Amino acid sequence: MDPDELLARMREVCLALPEATEKVSHGSPSWFVRRMFASWVPYHHGDEHLAIWVAAPEGAQQDMVDAEPARFFVPPYVGHRGWLGLRLDVEPGGPDWDEVRGVVTDAYRCVAPKRLVAQLDPTA
């Protein structure tokens, strides 16, 4: 899948979340809700993959990396804080966007204020 198309889809997913904004951080588009919850990290220092790095709920990083190491990884710099890397270009035909949306929404929930998280599920 074309990197520009992947980035455009990532923008749609991230900016659909309440009060999410996009800024460049460390040279890459990144998404914030007060703090960063996701970052576009293509070909990081020569890596062969297009990826995103996202905040992850406690324990999720290791579970996902253990379950699918071809797609999920511990990213440098932020992995020690539990962040998760997701390769977007390993599946033929592109990533499962429902899964990407779920991973990004979980990341958002990790950093967003409670009042904004409540907007994701108004019946909760």
GROMACS .gro file of N, CA, C and O in nm, residues 9-101:
model
  372
    9ARG      N    1  -0.496   0.753   0.589
    9ARG     CA    2  -0.588   0.672   0.669
    9ARG      C    3  -0.559   0.687   0.818
    9ARG      O    4  -0.651   0.692   0.900
   10MET      N    5  -0.429   0.692   0.854
   10MET     CA    6  -0.395   0.711   0.995
   10MET      C    7  -0.449   0.844   1.046
   10MET      O    8  -0.500   0.851   1.157
   11ARG      N    9  -0.437   0.945   0.965
   11ARG     CA   10  -0.492   1.076   1.004
   11ARG      C   11  -0.642   1.066   1.029
   11ARG      O   12  -0.692   1.121   1.128
   12GLU      N   13  -0.714   0.999   0.942
   12GLU     CA   14  -0.859   0.983   0.960
   12GLU      C   15  -0.890   0.914   1.092
   12GLU      O   16  -0.978   0.956   1.166
   13VAL      N   17  -0.817   0.806   1.119
   13VAL     CA   18  -0.841   0.728   1.241
   13VAL      C   19  -0.812   0.813   1.364
   13VAL      O   20  -0.893   0.822   1.457
   14CYS      N   21  -0.696   0.877   1.367
   14CYS     CA   22  -0.654   0.951   1.486
   14CYS      C   23  -0.736   1.078   1.508
   14CYS      O   24  -0.777   1.107   1.621
   15LEU      N   25  -0.761   1.151   1.402
   15LEU     CA   26  -0.831   1.279   1.418
   15LEU      C   27  -0.981   1.264   1.437
   15LEU      O   28  -1.050   1.361   1.469
   16ALA      N   29  -1.032   1.143   1.425
   16ALA     CA   30  -1.173   1.117   1.455
   16ALA      C   31  -1.198   1.111   1.606
   16ALA      O   32  -1.313   1.117   1.649
   17LEU      N   33  -1.092   1.102   1.684
   17LEU     CA   34  -1.106   1.092   1.830
   17LEU      C   35  -1.126   1.232   1.890
   17LEU      O   36  -1.070   1.330   1.839
   18PRO      N   37  -1.203   1.243   1.998
   18PRO     CA   38  -1.236   1.374   2.056
   18PRO      C   39  -1.112   1.457   2.090
   18PRO      O   40  -1.022   1.411   2.160
   19GLU      N   41  -1.108   1.578   2.036
   19GLU     CA   42  -1.005   1.678   2.062
   19GLU      C   43  -0.863   1.633   2.024
   19GLU      O   44  -0.766   1.693   2.069
   20ALA      N   45  -0.851   1.532   1.941
   20ALA     CA   46  -0.718   1.490   1.895
   20ALA      C   47  -0.664   1.594   1.797
   20ALA      O   48  -0.739   1.652   1.718
   21THR      N   49  -0.534   1.617   1.805
   21THR     CA   50  -0.467   1.709   1.715
   21THR      C   51  -0.344   1.641   1.656
   21THR      O   52  -0.295   1.542   1.711
   22GLU      N   53  -0.296   1.696   1.548
   22GLU     CA   54  -0.174   1.645   1.485
   22GLU      C   55  -0.066   1.751   1.490
   22GLU      O   56  -0.092   1.868   1.463
   23LYS      N   57   0.055   1.709   1.526
   23LYS     CA   58   0.173   1.794   1.524
   23LYS      C   59   0.289   1.708   1.478
   23LYS      O   60   0.285   1.585   1.492
   24VAL      N   61   0.391   1.772   1.430
   24VAL     CA   62   0.514   1.700   1.398
   24VAL      C   63   0.595   1.687   1.525
   24VAL      O   64   0.618   1.786   1.596
   25SER      N   65   0.636   1.566   1.556
   25SER     CA   66   0.721   1.539   1.671
   25SER      C   67   0.834   1.448   1.626
   25SER      O   68   0.809   1.343   1.565
   26HIS      N   69   0.955   1.490   1.654
   26HIS     CA   70   1.073   1.414   1.612
   26HIS      C   71   1.071   1.387   1.462
   26HIS      O   72   1.108   1.279   1.416
   27GLY      N   73   1.020   1.483   1.385
   27GLY     CA   74   1.022   1.474   1.240
   27GLY      C   75   0.909   1.395   1.177
   27GLY      O   76   0.907   1.378   1.055
   28SER      N   77   0.815   1.345   1.257
   28SER     CA   78   0.706   1.264   1.203
   28SER      C   79   0.570   1.315   1.250
   28SER      O   80   0.559   1.366   1.362
   29PRO      N   81   0.467   1.298   1.166
   29PRO     CA   82   0.333   1.331   1.214
   29PRO      C   83   0.300   1.247   1.337
   29PRO      O   84   0.326   1.127   1.341
   30SER      N   85   0.246   1.314   1.436
   30SER     CA   86   0.209   1.248   1.562
   30SER      C   87   0.078   1.305   1.608
   30SER      O   88   0.042   1.418   1.574
   31TRP      N   89   0.006   1.226   1.688
   31TRP     CA   90  -0.127   1.267   1.732
   31TRP      C   91  -0.131   1.278   1.883
   31TRP      O   92  -0.077   1.194   1.956
   32PHE      N   93  -0.198   1.384   1.927
   32PHE     CA   94  -0.198   1.422   2.067
   32PHE      C   95  -0.341   1.444   2.116
   32PHE      O   96  -0.427   1.487   2.041
   33VAL      N   97  -0.360   1.420   2.243
   33VAL     CA   98  -0.476   1.466   2.317
   33VAL      C   99  -0.416   1.508   2.452
   33VAL      O  100  -0.400   1.427   2.541
   34ARG      N  101  -0.367   1.629   2.459
   34ARG     CA  102  -0.282   1.680   2.565
   34ARG      C  103  -0.141   1.622   2.551
   34ARG      O  104  -0.047   1.693   2.535
   35ARG      N  105  -0.128   1.490   2.556
   35ARG     CA  106   0.000   1.421   2.537
   35ARG      C  107  -0.009   1.336   2.411
   35ARG      O  108  -0.118   1.304   2.364
   36MET      N  109   0.106   1.293   2.361
   36MET     CA  110   0.108   1.211   2.242
   36MET      C  111   0.050   1.073   2.271
   36MET      O  112   0.080   1.013   2.374
   37PHE      N  113  -0.032   1.023   2.177
   37PHE     CA  114  -0.083   0.887   2.190
   37PHE      C  115  -0.044   0.799   2.071
   37PHE      O  116  -0.050   0.677   2.080
   38ALA      N  117  -0.002   0.860   1.960
   38ALA     CA  118   0.038   0.781   1.844
   38ALA      C  119   0.134   0.861   1.758
   38ALA      O  120   0.125   0.984   1.752
   39SER      N  121   0.223   0.790   1.690
   39SER     CA  122   0.318   0.856   1.601
   39SER      C  123   0.342   0.769   1.478
   39SER      O  124   0.352   0.646   1.487
   40TRP      N  125   0.350   0.834   1.363
   40TRP     CA  126   0.380   0.772   1.235
   40TRP      C  127   0.532   0.759   1.228
   40TRP      O  128   0.603   0.859   1.239
   41VAL      N  129   0.582   0.638   1.212
   41VAL     CA  130   0.726   0.617   1.215
   41VAL      C  131   0.767   0.528   1.096
   41VAL      O  132   0.788   0.408   1.111
   42PRO      N  133   0.776   0.588   0.978
   42PRO     CA  134   0.812   0.508   0.861
   42PRO      C  135   0.963   0.486   0.850
   42PRO      O  136   1.040   0.580   0.865
   43TYR      N  137   1.002   0.364   0.827
   43TYR     CA  138   1.141   0.330   0.797
   43TYR      C  139   1.240   0.389   0.899
   43TYR      O  140   1.342   0.444   0.862
   44HIS      N  141   1.207   0.378   1.025
   44HIS     CA  142   1.287   0.437   1.132
   44HIS      C  143   1.432   0.388   1.126
   44HIS      O  144   1.459   0.270   1.139
   45HIS      N  145   1.523   0.479   1.109
   45HIS     CA  146   1.668   0.451   1.104
   45HIS      C  147   1.699   0.329   1.017
   45HIS      O  148   1.772   0.240   1.057
   46GLY      N  149   1.640   0.325   0.898
   46GLY     CA  150   1.668   0.218   0.804
   46GLY      C  151   1.582   0.094   0.817
   46GLY      O  152   1.599  -0.002   0.742
   47ASP      N  153   1.488   0.095   0.911
   47ASP     CA  154   1.396  -0.019   0.921
   47ASP      C  155   1.322  -0.034   0.789
   47ASP      O  156   1.293   0.064   0.721
   48GLU      N  157   1.291  -0.155   0.751
   48GLU     CA  158   1.227  -0.179   0.622
   48GLU      C  159   1.076  -0.159   0.625
   48GLU      O  160   1.009  -0.175   0.523
   49HIS      N  161   1.018  -0.123   0.739
   49HIS     CA  162   0.872  -0.118   0.751
   49HIS      C  163   0.817   0.021   0.779
   49HIS      O  164   0.881   0.104   0.843
   50LEU      N  165   0.695   0.042   0.732
   50LEU     CA  166   0.613   0.156   0.773
   50LEU      C  167   0.544   0.114   0.901
   50LEU      O  168   0.486   0.005   0.908
   51ALA      N  169   0.548   0.197   1.001
   51ALA     CA  170   0.492   0.157   1.129
   51ALA      C  171   0.432   0.277   1.202
   51ALA      O  172   0.456   0.392   1.167
   52ILE      N  173   0.353   0.244   1.302
   52ILE     CA  174   0.309   0.343   1.399
   52ILE      C  175   0.356   0.295   1.536
   52ILE      O  176   0.374   0.176   1.558
   53TRP      N  177   0.380   0.391   1.623
   53TRP     CA  178   0.409   0.362   1.763
   53TRP      C  179   0.294   0.423   1.842
   53TRP      O  180   0.254   0.537   1.818
   54VAL      N  181   0.240   0.346   1.936
   54VAL     CA  182   0.125   0.392   2.013
   54VAL      C  183   0.142   0.362   2.161
   54VAL      O  184   0.205   0.263   2.199
   55ALA      N  185   0.082   0.447   2.243
   55ALA     CA  186   0.072   0.415   2.385
   55ALA      C  187  -0.012   0.288   2.397
   55ALA      O  188  -0.099   0.263   2.313
   56ALA      N  189   0.016   0.207   2.495
   56ALA     CA  190  -0.059   0.082   2.510
   56ALA      C  191  -0.096   0.060   2.657
   56ALA      O  192  -0.020   0.097   2.746
   57PRO      N  193  -0.210  -0.002   2.680
   57PRO     CA  194  -0.249  -0.035   2.817
   57PRO      C  195  -0.146  -0.129   2.880
   57PRO      O  196  -0.079  -0.205   2.810
   58GLU      N  197  -0.136  -0.122   3.009
   58GLU     CA  198  -0.039  -0.206   3.081
   58GLU      C  199  -0.056  -0.352   3.044
   58GLU      O  200  -0.166  -0.406   3.043
   59GLY      N  201   0.054  -0.416   3.007
   59GLY     CA  202   0.056  -0.558   2.973
   59GLY      C  203   0.024  -0.589   2.828
   59GLY      O  204   0.054  -0.697   2.779
   60ALA      N  205  -0.035  -0.494   2.756
   60ALA     CA  206  -0.076  -0.520   2.617
   60ALA      C  207   0.044  -0.536   2.525
   60ALA      O  208   0.043  -0.619   2.434
   61GLN      N  209   0.148  -0.456   2.548
   61GLN     CA  210   0.264  -0.462   2.461
   61GLN      C  211   0.319  -0.604   2.451
   61GLN      O  212   0.332  -0.661   2.342
   62GLN      N  213   0.350  -0.663   2.564
   62GLN     CA  214   0.411  -0.796   2.561
   62GLN      C  215   0.316  -0.901   2.506
   62GLN      O  216   0.356  -0.988   2.429
   63ASP      N  217   0.188  -0.892   2.542
   63ASP     CA  218   0.089  -0.988   2.491
   63ASP      C  219   0.082  -0.984   2.339
   63ASP      O  220   0.081  -1.088   2.273
   64MET      N  221   0.080  -0.865   2.282
   64MET     CA  222   0.065  -0.852   2.137
   64MET      C  223   0.193  -0.890   2.064
   64MET      O  224   0.188  -0.956   1.960
   65VAL      N  225   0.307  -0.852   2.119
   65VAL     CA  226   0.435  -0.889   2.056
   65VAL      C  227   0.452  -1.040   2.060
   65VAL      O  228   0.494  -1.102   1.961
   66ASP      N  229   0.419  -1.102   2.172
   66ASP     CA  230   0.429  -1.249   2.182
   66ASP      C  231   0.335  -1.319   2.085
   66ASP      O  232   0.371  -1.420   2.025
   67ALA      N  233   0.215  -1.263   2.068
   67ALA     CA  234   0.114  -1.328   1.983
   67ALA      C  235   0.146  -1.313   1.834
   67ALA      O  236   0.123  -1.406   1.757
   68GLU      N  237   0.196  -1.197   1.793
   68GLU     CA  238   0.219  -1.172   1.651
   68GLU      C  239   0.345  -1.087   1.628
   68GLU      O  240   0.337  -0.970   1.592
   69PRO      N  241   0.463  -1.146   1.648
   69PRO     CA  242   0.587  -1.068   1.638
   69PRO      C  243   0.618  -1.018   1.498
   69PRO      O  244   0.700  -0.926   1.483
   70ALA      N  245   0.555  -1.069   1.396
   70ALA     CA  246   0.577  -1.017   1.260
   70ALA      C  247   0.509  -0.881   1.242
   70ALA      O  248   0.551  -0.801   1.159
   71ARG      N  249   0.404  -0.855   1.319
   71ARG     CA  250   0.330  -0.729   1.305
   71ARG      C  251   0.353  -0.633   1.420
   71ARG      O  252   0.354  -0.513   1.401
   72PHE      N  253   0.367  -0.685   1.541
   72PHE     CA  254   0.383  -0.600   1.658
   72PHE      C  255   0.526  -0.609   1.710
   72PHE      O  256   0.588  -0.715   1.706
   73PHE      N  257   0.577  -0.499   1.766
   73PHE     CA  258   0.713  -0.497   1.817
   73PHE      C  259   0.726  -0.394   1.929
   73PHE      O  260   0.638  -0.308   1.947
   74VAL      N  261   0.834  -0.405   2.003
   74VAL     CA  262   0.866  -0.308   2.108
   74VAL      C  263   0.948  -0.198   2.042
   74VAL      O  264   1.060  -0.222   1.998
   75PRO      N  265   0.893  -0.078   2.033
   75PRO     CA  266   0.966   0.029   1.965
   75PRO      C  267   1.081   0.084   2.050
   75PRO      O  268   1.072   0.085   2.174
   76PRO      N  269   1.186   0.132   1.984
   76PRO     CA  270   1.294   0.195   2.060
   76PRO      C  271   1.245   0.325   2.124
   76PRO      O  272   1.143   0.381   2.082
   77TYR      N  273   1.317   0.371   2.223
   77TYR     CA  274   1.293   0.498   2.292
   77TYR      C  275   1.170   0.496   2.383
   77TYR      O  276   1.176   0.544   2.495
   78VAL      N  277   1.058   0.445   2.336
   78VAL     CA  278   0.934   0.450   2.415
   78VAL      C  279   0.886   0.311   2.458
   78VAL      O  280   0.792   0.300   2.535
   79GLY      N  281   0.949   0.208   2.408
   79GLY     CA  282   0.907   0.072   2.441
   79GLY      C  283   0.917   0.041   2.590
   79GLY      O  284   0.833  -0.030   2.645
   80HIS      N  285   1.016   0.099   2.655
   80HIS     CA  286   1.032   0.075   2.799
   80HIS      C  287   0.916   0.133   2.880
   80HIS      O  288   0.895   0.095   2.995
   81ARG      N  289   0.839   0.224   2.818
   81ARG     CA  290   0.721   0.281   2.885
   81ARG      C  291   0.593   0.206   2.847
   81ARG      O  292   0.483   0.252   2.878
   82GLY      N  293   0.608   0.093   2.777
   82GLY     CA  294   0.493   0.012   2.741
   82GLY      C  295   0.434   0.041   2.605
   82GLY      O  296   0.334  -0.019   2.566
   83TRP      N  297   0.493   0.134   2.530
   83TRP     CA  298   0.440   0.164   2.397
   83TRP      C  299   0.456   0.044   2.306
   83TRP      O  300   0.543  -0.042   2.326
   84LEU      N  301   0.372   0.040   2.203
   84LEU     CA  302   0.365  -0.072   2.111
   84LEU      C  303   0.391  -0.023   1.969
   84LEU      O  304   0.341   0.083   1.929
   85GLY      N  305   0.466  -0.100   1.892
   85GLY     CA  306   0.485  -0.071   1.751
   85GLY      C  307   0.398  -0.163   1.668
   85GLY      O  308   0.383  -0.281   1.701
   86LEU      N  309   0.339  -0.110   1.562
   86LEU     CA  310   0.256  -0.189   1.471
   86LEU      C  311   0.303  -0.162   1.329
   86LEU      O  312   0.300  -0.048   1.282
   87ARG      N  313   0.348  -0.267   1.261
   87ARG     CA  314   0.389  -0.255   1.121
   87ARG      C  315   0.263  -0.253   1.034
   87ARG      O  316   0.178  -0.340   1.046
   88LEU      N  317   0.255  -0.153   0.948
   88LEU     CA  318   0.136  -0.134   0.866
   88LEU      C  319   0.148  -0.195   0.728
   88LEU      O  320   0.051  -0.199   0.653
   89ASP      N  321   0.266  -0.244   0.693
   89ASP     CA  322   0.289  -0.287   0.555
   89ASP      C  323   0.323  -0.435   0.542
   89ASP      O  324   0.377  -0.477   0.441
   90VAL      N  325   0.289  -0.516   0.640
   90VAL     CA  326   0.324  -0.658   0.631
   90VAL      C  327   0.210  -0.745   0.581
   90VAL      O  328   0.233  -0.858   0.539
   91GLU      N  329   0.089  -0.696   0.585
   91GLU     CA  330  -0.026  -0.773   0.538
   91GLU      C  331  -0.051  -0.743   0.391
   91GLU      O  332  -0.058  -0.627   0.352
   92PRO      N  333  -0.068  -0.846   0.309
   92PRO     CA  334  -0.105  -0.820   0.169
   92PRO      C  335  -0.235  -0.741   0.164
   92PRO      O  336  -0.330  -0.771   0.234
   93GLY      N  337  -0.237  -0.636   0.085
   93GLY     CA  338  -0.358  -0.554   0.075
   93GLY      C  339  -0.368  -0.447   0.181
   93GLY      O  340  -0.464  -0.372   0.184
   94GLY      N  341  -0.272  -0.439   0.270
   94GLY     CA  342  -0.273  -0.335   0.372
   94GLY      C  343  -0.324  -0.385   0.506
   94GLY      O  344  -0.369  -0.498   0.519
   95PRO      N  345  -0.316  -0.299   0.606
   95PRO     CA  346  -0.355  -0.339   0.740
   95PRO      C  347  -0.506  -0.356   0.757
   95PRO      O  348  -0.584  -0.305   0.676
   96ASP      N  349  -0.543  -0.426   0.861
   96ASP     CA  350  -0.683  -0.437   0.900
   96ASP      C  351  -0.717  -0.307   0.973
   96ASP      O  352  -0.674  -0.285   1.086
   97TRP      N  353  -0.792  -0.221   0.908
   97TRP     CA  354  -0.817  -0.088   0.964
   97TRP      C  355  -0.905  -0.092   1.089
   97TRP      O  356  -0.896  -0.003   1.173
   98ASP      N  357  -0.986  -0.193   1.104
   98ASP     CA  358  -1.060  -0.207   1.230
   98ASP      C  359  -0.963  -0.233   1.345
   98ASP      O  360  -0.979  -0.178   1.454
   99GLU      N  361  -0.864  -0.317   1.319
   99GLU     CA  362  -0.763  -0.344   1.422
   99GLU      C  363  -0.681  -0.219   1.451
   99GLU      O  364  -0.656  -0.186   1.568
  100VAL      N  365  -0.639  -0.149   1.347
  100VAL     CA  366  -0.562  -0.026   1.366
  100VAL      C  367  -0.644   0.073   1.449
  100VAL      O  368  -0.594   0.133   1.544
  101ARG      N  369  -0.771   0.088   1.414
  101ARG     CA  370  -0.859   0.179   1.488
  101ARG      C  371  -0.866   0.138   1.636
  101ARG      O  372  -0.860   0.222   1.726
   0.00000   0.00000   0.00000
